[in-house]
């Protein structure tokens, strides 16, 4: 038996040496291609942002620099405009609520489908991806009567979470599904069950800790969606951060304000997502 | 090494418990995975369930573990009916074919997991986890994560984890099949040593006959959801109950013969029958390769037991020789020293040792290599 094993190993080792030069060349070419793609797409994304930033810093005469447009975002010099702070607060709360609900809905359901009702997985995937195919405006038309009903009981913009959870489903589903695919859910849960774990313990102490990265991804995607959402909030007559920024820019004669508010909201979202993903990564590293 | 496992926490010696399966059945749609299986595993015994894939051996194990529900039948452990008990309450240690360690926990945390669920104090838990890792020879790797361990080490940790909870029954579902040959043989012997030391009643599922014969007190050979034979390894090998068992366990020559009375006549030789009630008439005798001996033949005669060597397969201490008898071929297993004197092409005379043989009346008498 030992003879067979060592024969098998040596025959595997040998052919790896010859094409090393070829592989190195291929790898160099691939790297070059990578940098090229990275540069082209980087410019594609960064140039409009830079232009926007530049325009938001435009002074009264063309070619001069000024912080006026930025000051106007935070200044409360317009008596009829509410301050930004409540809008930021409501948007953050919406992000948190949406993330929590999306995760609480999806994680146990997806684990359960994987373990017990495999045949449901296609249907479930279809349902989760459905919101992606429905334009926001149609969604609003459908949601309007429901929100009319909701408004009888609660006026807060927090009620937008119903719509946001649905909007976030496709992204969160994809992220979580990738995480679940990376672990052997049936074997791990059977092992845990045989050691005496209840279903709740299986999910909280075995499955979830092994899919932190994908839970984090789902959280980042959901938060990004909520932070940037404008259409539904605006059309359903709620005020979130995006709607607030839009109304600031509309109510000021200075055109640069439109751009300063856009850049500000982008930076706000970017900073938040950065914090989120760093916090998650530290947690991962702590676990080894 | 004295084992910490032979005694429970209150210091009393622990004996295994009896596991009984009565009329256990399981269907997957139209497919019958398990067909009214009756099987009793004695306290402290290790039974290996052996059979080709789809024979129901893994289903049996999963039903005992509670990972699947039986369609009919009863499972009792130590006299207690557990047929409808949930898997998490059955108190069984299980080792899986796939690597099943929790990736986010170290070896020590993996082993301690079951104890944590039982709310055992941290200090005791830790001590026990280390003891268990010592038992499987991995105490120095306690703080490694599964991805830092080899396949064999992972399965050892899985075994330690299964034993840490002091299970009533140990269930091993092809735990060695993902490992390479050398590690497999090592770990196989170790599992047996530990099982004897701990005394837990054990069900071991495998499709590898060598593994089953080497490790078990009794071997259960399964086919199509039924138990074909349940007997000690030597009996399964030398006195197979059915032709399926004879052919599944070990290599077998199929030789044409005629049954008359207590014997079957094969190529002019009378061989005793395993089952004396075999009906008289033409039949196929199943002859083990090691019952065939070869001697160099220089007479040049042609007889029913003279042939030409066509191939010699080196297996280490023994060699397998294929002999062409004109109308059929026959396999003989010889020591390598003996086989060296019979190169391919040489004329040989055969002797068949008069071991009891089984005959199968069902198929045509063709030799199978």
XYZ file of C-alpha atoms in Angstrom:
657
model
C 0.000 0.000 0.000
C 2.774 2.377 0.949
C 4.460 1.728 -2.377
C 1.299 2.667 -4.198
C 0.940 5.878 -2.229
C 4.470 7.111 -2.762
C 4.293 6.287 -6.467
C 1.122 8.296 -6.742
C 2.667 11.266 -4.986
C 5.864 11.440 -7.025
C 4.012 11.231 -10.320
C 1.926 14.169 -9.156
C 4.936 16.260 -8.172
C 6.949 15.979 -11.336
C 4.900 17.565 -14.097
C 4.488 20.742 -12.047
C 8.084 21.852 -12.758
C 8.218 22.135 -16.529
C 5.654 24.832 -17.292
C 6.801 27.200 -14.528
C 8.249 29.725 -17.023
C 5.112 29.661 -19.062
C 2.979 30.170 -15.981
C 5.051 33.142 -14.840
C 4.593 34.810 -18.206
C 0.886 34.156 -18.097
C 0.674 35.533 -14.569
C 2.529 38.731 -15.614
C 0.153 39.226 -18.500
C -2.805 38.650 -16.219
C -1.474 41.196 -13.717
C -1.037 43.784 -16.459
C -4.608 43.173 -17.565
C -5.786 43.558 -13.993
C -4.090 46.928 -13.530
C -5.483 48.131 -16.852
C -9.040 47.186 -15.945
C -8.592 48.686 -12.501
C -7.318 52.003 -13.925
C -9.983 52.341 -16.609
C -12.848 51.596 -14.262
C -11.294 53.636 -11.484
C -11.187 56.695 -13.748
C -14.704 55.971 -14.947
C -15.992 56.122 -11.382
C -13.734 58.740 -9.854
C -13.847 61.453 -12.577
C -17.532 62.362 -12.192
C -17.065 62.432 -8.419
C -14.077 64.744 -8.729
C -15.959 66.975 -11.154
C -18.898 67.073 -8.787
C -16.671 67.975 -5.859
C -14.965 70.670 -7.891
C -18.268 72.186 -8.907
C -19.517 72.199 -5.333
C -16.482 74.314 -4.440
C -17.156 76.852 -7.231
C -17.249 80.485 -6.149
C -19.491 83.245 -7.456
C -17.412 83.753 -10.549
C -16.239 80.871 -12.665
C -12.842 79.456 -11.696
C -12.833 80.716 -8.119
C -13.018 78.521 -5.034
C -15.531 78.848 -2.254
C -17.002 76.795 0.611
C -20.377 78.541 0.444
C -22.253 75.607 -0.985
C -20.942 73.340 1.769
C -21.742 75.842 4.493
C -25.295 76.040 3.246
C -25.859 72.356 3.929
C -25.287 72.742 7.630
C -26.348 76.338 8.153
C -29.874 76.790 9.381
C -30.190 80.125 7.703
C -33.315 79.067 5.859
C -36.021 79.414 8.437
C -38.495 77.206 6.578
C -36.042 74.313 6.245
C -35.744 71.730 9.001
C -32.228 70.859 10.067
C -30.490 67.838 8.536
C -29.920 66.029 11.780
C -33.359 64.389 12.090
C -33.095 63.170 8.509
C -29.717 61.592 9.200
C -31.078 60.035 12.332
C -34.128 58.581 10.639
C -32.040 57.181 7.778
C -29.599 55.519 10.153
C -32.451 54.050 12.144
C -34.019 52.806 8.944
C -30.738 51.183 7.939
C -30.414 49.415 11.290
C -34.026 48.222 11.348
C -33.897 47.017 7.749
C -30.644 45.128 8.309
C -31.922 43.435 11.445
C -35.216 42.408 9.867
C -33.612 41.203 6.658
C -31.133 39.046 8.605
C -33.672 37.704 11.056
C -35.956 36.814 8.153
C -33.398 35.365 5.802
C -30.770 33.527 7.860
C -33.015 30.992 9.634
C -35.220 30.580 6.567
C -32.296 29.901 4.269
C -30.682 27.459 6.699
C -33.979 25.686 7.163
C -34.579 25.449 3.412
C -31.085 24.063 2.909
C -31.576 21.434 5.589
C -35.158 20.387 5.346
C -36.977 21.597 2.236
C -34.467 21.665 -0.597
C -37.252 21.680 -3.199
C -38.326 25.105 -1.953
C -34.954 26.698 -2.643
C -35.649 27.611 -6.287
C -39.009 29.162 -5.434
C -37.507 31.034 -2.522
C -34.660 32.337 -4.629
C -37.136 33.534 -7.262
C -39.232 35.327 -4.629
C -36.173 37.003 -3.155
C -34.873 38.176 -6.510
C -38.267 39.430 -7.664
C -37.929 42.988 -6.260
C -34.927 43.448 -8.517
C -37.122 43.143 -11.596
C -39.847 45.540 -10.446
C -39.130 49.240 -11.130
C -39.380 51.456 -8.049
C -42.228 53.474 -9.519
C -44.367 50.370 -9.976
C -43.504 49.255 -6.482
C -44.687 52.649 -5.204
C -47.969 52.386 -7.059
C -48.495 49.008 -5.457
C -47.373 50.135 -2.031
C -49.305 53.416 -1.919
C -52.625 51.965 -0.686
C -50.788 49.974 1.971
C -48.962 53.078 3.141
C -52.234 55.008 3.212
C -53.439 52.362 5.607
C -50.243 52.438 7.660
C -50.470 56.209 7.968
C -53.689 55.801 9.914
C -51.631 54.349 12.732
C -48.121 55.693 12.392
C -46.824 58.750 10.586
C -43.100 58.241 11.156
C -40.804 57.782 8.162
C -39.504 54.716 10.001
C -42.434 52.906 8.445
C -40.430 52.910 5.226
C -38.652 49.810 6.528
C -41.451 47.606 5.146
C -40.545 48.701 1.644
C -36.801 48.706 2.263
C -36.749 45.140 3.567
C -38.362 44.031 0.317
C -35.957 46.117 -1.767
C -32.951 44.691 0.082
C -34.014 41.042 -0.258
C -32.224 40.274 -3.559
C -28.885 41.686 -2.407
C -29.000 40.157 1.047
C -30.138 36.832 -0.391
C -27.217 36.688 -2.806
C -24.682 37.566 -0.123
C -26.026 35.043 2.391
C -26.386 32.339 -0.209
C -22.701 32.664 -1.095
C -21.822 32.307 2.584
C -23.995 29.238 3.056
C -22.534 27.625 -0.046
C -19.077 27.905 1.467
C -19.932 25.686 4.456
C -21.239 22.144 4.671
C -24.472 23.106 6.440
C -26.045 19.614 6.616
C -22.976 17.896 8.094
C -22.198 20.684 10.571
C -25.747 20.831 11.826
C -26.033 17.061 12.073
C -22.793 16.976 14.040
C -24.103 19.672 16.364
C -27.476 17.943 16.711
C -25.836 14.661 17.628
C -23.893 16.508 20.336
C -27.162 17.687 21.813
C -27.723 21.089 20.180
C -31.248 22.383 19.600
C -32.076 23.930 16.213
C -31.699 27.395 17.727
C -28.235 26.523 19.036
C -27.272 25.011 15.684
C -28.077 28.275 13.916
C -26.692 30.711 16.479
C -23.556 28.861 17.554
C -22.564 26.789 14.551
C -23.949 28.176 11.296
C -23.943 31.937 11.912
C -20.363 32.156 13.274
C -19.162 30.446 10.122
C -20.869 32.880 7.795
C -19.942 36.199 9.425
C -18.363 37.507 6.271
C -21.505 36.978 4.246
C -23.727 38.385 6.988
C -21.494 41.437 6.981
C -21.791 41.671 3.203
C -25.553 41.460 3.433
C -25.510 44.201 6.089
C -23.291 46.479 3.996
C -25.460 46.015 0.904
C -28.690 46.597 2.799
C -27.307 49.699 4.523
C -26.002 51.068 1.230
C -29.408 50.603 -0.303
C -31.204 52.347 2.549
C -28.685 55.213 2.753
C -29.048 55.933 -0.948
C -32.777 55.373 -1.344
C -34.688 58.357 -2.710
C -37.488 57.340 -5.081
C -39.761 55.423 -2.753
C -39.374 57.811 0.169
C -40.012 60.814 -2.065
C -43.008 59.342 -3.861
C -44.585 58.089 -0.657
C -44.073 61.562 0.845
C -41.637 60.579 3.550
C -38.485 62.481 4.417
C -35.240 60.604 4.650
C -31.695 61.883 4.159
C -31.817 61.792 0.378
C -35.157 63.577 0.235
C -33.888 66.179 2.704
C -30.745 66.824 0.671
C -32.847 67.120 -2.440
C -35.134 69.672 -0.865
C -32.179 71.709 0.410
C -30.738 71.885 -3.040
C -34.054 72.819 -4.545
C -34.729 75.601 -2.086
C -31.503 77.443 -2.601
C -30.621 79.735 -5.493
C -27.028 78.488 -5.442
C -26.683 75.641 -8.002
C -23.507 74.384 -6.342
C -25.537 73.274 -3.338
C -27.007 70.419 -5.369
C -23.502 69.084 -5.796
C -22.260 69.742 -2.319
C -25.236 67.854 -0.898
C -24.698 64.940 -3.287
C -21.030 64.688 -2.424
C -21.847 65.011 1.259
C -24.355 62.198 1.160
C -21.964 60.021 -0.801
C -19.179 60.631 1.673
C -21.528 59.958 4.546
C -22.595 56.616 3.124
C -19.042 55.712 2.195
C -17.732 56.469 5.671
C -20.495 54.444 7.282
C -19.941 51.413 5.069
C -16.215 51.635 5.665
C -16.730 51.633 9.425
C -19.133 48.711 9.114
C -16.811 46.552 7.078
C -13.811 47.368 9.278
C -15.737 46.515 12.409
C -16.728 43.210 10.860
C -13.224 42.382 9.749
C -11.798 43.017 13.191
C -14.364 40.626 14.600
C -13.322 37.970 12.075
C -9.663 38.378 12.879
C -10.406 38.103 16.574
C -11.787 34.651 15.883
C -8.678 33.630 13.991
C -2.494 4.371 29.037
C -5.435 4.202 31.386
C -8.456 5.806 29.941
C -10.490 8.473 31.656
C -13.447 7.163 29.694
C -13.876 3.852 31.408
C -15.276 5.664 34.400
C -18.058 8.161 34.529
C -17.870 11.374 36.473
C -19.238 9.760 39.609
C -16.490 7.161 39.403
C -18.562 4.094 38.557
C -17.356 1.798 35.821
C -19.372 2.240 32.688
C -20.783 -0.579 30.638
C -22.138 -0.160 27.145
C -25.831 -0.535 26.518
C -27.694 -2.815 24.169
C -29.150 -1.333 20.961
C -32.097 -3.119 19.381
C -33.701 -2.465 16.025
C -37.002 -4.204 15.336
C -38.564 -4.221 11.891
C -36.918 -0.945 10.950
C -38.017 0.315 7.516
C -37.303 3.421 5.519
C -38.416 4.377 2.013
C -37.308 7.239 -0.197
C -40.265 7.533 -2.550
C -40.455 4.192 -4.347
C -36.934 3.189 -3.260
C -36.727 0.896 -0.265
C -33.622 1.909 1.646
C -34.241 -0.314 4.618
C -36.547 -3.301 4.654
C -37.737 -4.512 8.087
C -34.280 -4.678 9.599
C -33.854 -6.601 12.846
C -30.501 -6.094 14.484
C -29.313 -6.248 18.061
C -25.984 -4.771 19.047
C -24.823 -6.272 22.342
C -23.618 -3.985 25.096
C -20.050 -2.870 24.387
C -19.976 -4.605 21.045
C -18.662 -3.164 17.778
C -20.726 -4.147 14.774
C -19.556 -3.155 11.317
C -22.244 -2.756 8.682
C -20.747 -3.608 5.336
C -22.226 -3.413 1.895
C -22.184 -1.702 -1.475
C -23.479 1.849 -1.772
C -27.253 2.036 -1.534
C -27.532 -1.101 0.596
C -29.051 0.782 3.531
C -26.111 0.770 5.918
C -25.868 4.545 6.257
C -29.658 4.804 6.500
C -29.545 2.383 9.454
C -26.986 4.572 11.203
C -28.921 7.775 10.524
C -32.109 6.219 11.878
C -30.317 5.193 15.071
C -28.848 8.707 15.347
C -32.278 10.246 14.864
C -31.167 12.265 11.846
C -33.926 10.591 9.876
C -37.278 9.154 10.860
C -38.169 5.515 10.395
C -41.301 4.671 8.382
C -41.868 1.648 10.566
C -40.154 -0.247 13.326
C -38.671 0.442 16.727
C -35.279 1.366 18.100
C -34.495 0.722 21.742
C -31.329 1.667 23.563
C -30.754 -0.007 26.918
C -34.401 -1.078 26.923
C -35.669 2.471 26.351
C -37.681 3.192 23.194
C -36.053 6.114 21.384
C -37.762 5.731 17.998
C -39.419 9.140 18.213
C -36.830 10.966 20.286
C -35.158 13.983 18.666
C -31.521 13.575 17.596
C -30.327 16.143 20.110
C -31.746 14.119 23.026
C -30.461 10.688 22.019
C -27.057 10.891 23.650
C -25.119 9.398 20.771
C -21.668 10.293 19.552
C -21.318 10.380 15.816
C -18.374 10.683 13.442
C -19.183 11.560 9.855
C -17.612 10.706 6.531
C -17.260 14.389 5.608
C -15.066 16.548 7.810
C -17.506 17.863 10.348
C -15.453 19.925 12.795
C -16.823 23.399 13.410
C -14.444 25.596 11.385
C -14.614 28.573 13.769
C -13.564 26.595 16.827
C -10.195 25.160 17.842
C -9.783 21.416 18.333
C -10.243 21.918 22.074
C -13.389 24.023 21.639
C -14.774 21.463 19.216
C -14.296 18.660 21.717
C -15.753 20.788 24.512
C -18.807 21.832 22.472
C -21.025 18.953 23.600
C -19.988 19.509 27.208
C -20.766 23.214 26.958
C -24.277 22.346 25.798
C -24.569 20.171 28.891
C -23.611 23.196 31.026
C -20.550 21.539 32.504
C -18.291 23.997 34.346
C -15.546 25.549 32.244
C -12.672 24.033 34.229
C -14.048 20.476 34.087
C -14.922 20.956 30.440
C -11.447 22.026 29.520
C -9.817 19.234 31.451
C -12.018 16.666 29.783
C -11.409 18.098 26.333
C -7.683 17.746 26.849
C -8.112 14.195 28.180
C -10.089 13.292 25.088
C -7.488 14.831 22.808
C -4.847 12.835 24.680
C -6.867 9.688 24.034
C -6.661 10.292 20.297
C -3.043 11.468 20.543
C -3.616 15.114 19.667
C -3.218 17.014 22.934
C -0.393 19.086 21.420
C -2.698 20.339 18.651
C -5.469 21.456 21.020
C -5.393 25.103 19.981
C -5.298 24.573 16.259
C -8.227 25.312 13.998
C -9.590 22.546 11.753
C -8.028 24.064 8.634
C -4.617 23.721 10.300
C -5.100 19.981 10.833
C -4.682 17.126 8.354
C -7.637 14.972 7.354
C -6.620 12.188 9.713
C -6.177 14.620 12.597
C -9.570 16.173 11.912
C -11.235 12.772 12.096
C -9.398 12.059 15.364
C -10.695 15.296 16.834
C -14.168 14.389 15.574
C -13.844 11.043 17.389
C -12.695 12.810 20.562
C -15.627 15.199 20.249
C -18.071 12.322 19.855
C -16.634 10.490 22.881
C -16.370 13.568 25.107
C -20.082 13.546 25.871
C -19.804 9.938 27.117
C -22.386 8.748 24.639
C -24.409 5.599 25.182
C -23.748 4.611 21.593
C -20.975 5.547 19.182
C -21.925 5.824 15.517
C -19.210 5.907 12.876
C -20.335 6.691 9.342
C -17.445 5.747 7.038
C -15.108 7.957 9.080
C -12.020 6.738 7.243
C -13.091 6.834 3.625
C -11.744 10.333 2.959
C -8.277 9.434 4.230
C -5.329 7.927 2.381
C -4.493 4.242 2.777
C -1.779 4.447 5.409
C -3.597 6.865 7.718
C -6.759 4.850 7.233
C -5.200 1.636 8.516
C -3.603 3.471 11.459
C -6.741 5.251 12.512
C -8.785 2.080 12.037
C -6.671 0.249 14.588
C -6.801 3.251 16.879
C -10.588 3.417 16.735
C -10.697 -0.222 17.774
C -8.239 0.346 20.629
C -10.225 3.319 21.914
C -13.543 1.531 21.545
C -12.275 -1.420 23.582
C -10.868 0.973 26.166
C -14.033 2.991 26.458
C -16.454 0.105 26.074
C -19.092 2.067 24.182
C -21.513 0.099 22.033
C -20.521 0.980 18.493
C -22.016 0.823 15.015
C -19.459 1.273 12.270
C -20.582 1.724 8.683
C -18.153 1.023 5.859
C -17.994 -0.167 2.301
C -14.422 -1.389 2.796
C -14.455 -5.107 3.644
C -10.897 -5.090 4.948
C -11.843 -2.359 7.429
C -14.941 -4.235 8.579
C -13.128 -7.547 9.039
C -10.240 -5.944 10.904
C -12.192 -3.915 13.421
C -15.510 -5.562 14.234
C -16.736 -8.058 16.797
C -19.424 -8.953 14.291
C -19.883 -7.931 10.684
C -23.301 -7.329 9.179
C -23.295 -7.620 5.404
C -26.181 -5.698 3.862
C -27.803 -5.749 0.459
C -30.925 -3.945 -0.776
C -31.951 -2.825 2.702
C -31.656 -6.274 4.234
C -29.096 -7.977 6.403
C -27.593 -10.861 4.406
C -25.443 -12.181 7.215
C -24.488 -11.106 10.723
C -21.543 -13.051 12.093
C -17.995 -12.719 13.434
C -15.489 -11.655 10.737
C -13.938 -15.127 10.376
C -17.349 -16.705 9.784
C -18.382 -14.079 7.273
C -15.208 -14.793 5.375
C -14.952 -18.562 5.626
C -18.602 -19.536 5.982
C -20.546 -16.952 3.979
C -24.288 -17.368 4.270
C -25.113 -16.347 0.719
C -23.288 -16.102 -2.570
C -23.587 -12.311 -2.319
C -21.649 -12.337 0.942
C -19.066 -14.711 -0.515
C -18.468 -12.484 -3.469
C -18.648 -9.155 -1.654
C -16.238 -10.168 1.079
C -12.941 -11.211 -0.448
C -12.218 -12.441 -3.949
C -13.946 -15.558 -5.151
C -13.467 -17.972 -8.031
C -16.689 -19.190 -9.599
C -16.168 -22.745 -10.806
C -18.639 -25.111 -12.455
C -19.382 -28.196 -10.380
C -21.952 -30.839 -9.567
C -23.577 -31.193 -6.167
C -24.196 -34.693 -4.904
C -24.959 -35.445 -1.265
C -22.656 -33.574 1.105
C -20.110 -32.546 -1.499
C -19.695 -30.619 -4.699
C -17.394 -32.007 -7.382
C -15.291 -29.315 -9.033
C -12.885 -30.290 -11.806
C -12.625 -33.786 -10.418
C -12.163 -32.729 -6.795
C -14.758 -33.304 -4.078
C -15.230 -30.294 -1.804
C -17.435 -30.227 1.311
C -20.449 -27.909 1.306
C -21.093 -25.055 3.768
C -24.794 -25.822 3.505
C -25.382 -29.617 3.379
C -28.999 -29.168 2.315
C -27.984 -27.850 -1.113
C -30.059 -29.609 -3.800
C -28.156 -32.007 -6.026
C -27.344 -31.076 -9.610
C -25.107 -28.690 -11.548
C -24.050 -25.583 -9.628
C -21.379 -22.922 -9.328
C -18.913 -23.421 -6.487
C -17.356 -20.330 -4.896
C -13.703 -21.041 -4.154
C -11.388 -18.597 -2.358
C -8.084 -17.799 -4.122
C -6.115 -18.793 -1.016
C -7.670 -22.287 -1.127
C -5.938 -22.815 -4.455
C -2.280 -23.853 -4.398
C -0.039 -24.116 -7.432
C 2.956 -26.282 -8.186
C 5.188 -26.182 -11.207
C 4.160 -28.971 -13.616
C 6.773 -30.533 -15.839
C 4.888 -33.677 -16.881
C 3.228 -31.951 -19.817
C -0.041 -33.777 -19.109
C -3.285 -32.030 -19.698
C -5.914 -32.492 -17.020
C -8.747 -30.534 -15.463
C -6.354 -29.079 -12.905
C -3.414 -28.191 -15.121
C -3.035 -24.758 -16.651
C -0.786 -21.900 -17.715
C 0.081 -18.860 -15.607
C -1.050 -15.748 -17.490
C -0.436 -13.021 -14.919
C 1.152 -12.478 -11.513
C 0.047 -9.480 -9.422
C 2.441 -8.470 -6.674
C 0.600 -7.466 -3.484
C 3.492 -7.301 -1.023
C 3.758 -10.376 1.174
C 1.427 -12.278 -1.106
C 0.927 -12.387 -4.849
C -2.146 -13.172 -6.901
C -1.646 -15.548 -9.793
C -4.103 -15.857 -12.686
C -4.096 -19.283 -14.295
C -5.656 -20.184 -17.636
C -7.305 -23.609 -17.435
C -8.377 -23.695 -21.059
C -12.128 -23.305 -20.531
C -11.850 -20.825 -17.655
C -9.384 -18.850 -15.570
C -8.797 -19.191 -11.853
C -7.170 -16.929 -9.260
C -4.738 -18.274 -6.701
C -3.233 -16.369 -3.812
C 0.307 -17.491 -2.918
C 3.144 -16.162 -0.849
C 5.318 -13.930 -2.982
C 8.255 -16.342 -2.563
C 6.200 -19.208 -4.028
C 4.795 -17.043 -6.785
C 8.287 -15.990 -7.826
C 8.934 -19.558 -9.047
C 5.933 -19.414 -11.356
C 6.509 -16.719 -13.975
C 3.882 -15.994 -16.600
C 3.791 -18.725 -19.226
C 4.828 -21.565 -16.915
C 2.720 -24.746 -16.695
C 1.228 -25.376 -13.274
C -0.784 -28.049 -11.510
C -3.545 -26.873 -9.190
C -4.652 -28.223 -5.856
C -7.859 -27.050 -4.256
C -7.847 -27.266 -0.465
C -11.018 -29.025 0.728
C -12.434 -26.044 2.698
C -16.212 -25.980 2.921
C -17.504 -24.044 -0.076
C -20.741 -22.349 -0.941
C -22.496 -22.990 -4.194
C -24.707 -20.628 -6.046
C -27.245 -22.234 -8.298
C -28.416 -19.000 -9.825
C -25.783 -17.987 -12.354
C -23.924 -19.749 -15.130
C -20.603 -21.268 -14.179
C -18.244 -18.693 -15.550
C -15.066 -17.734 -13.827
C -14.711 -14.164 -12.685
C -11.379 -12.505 -12.210
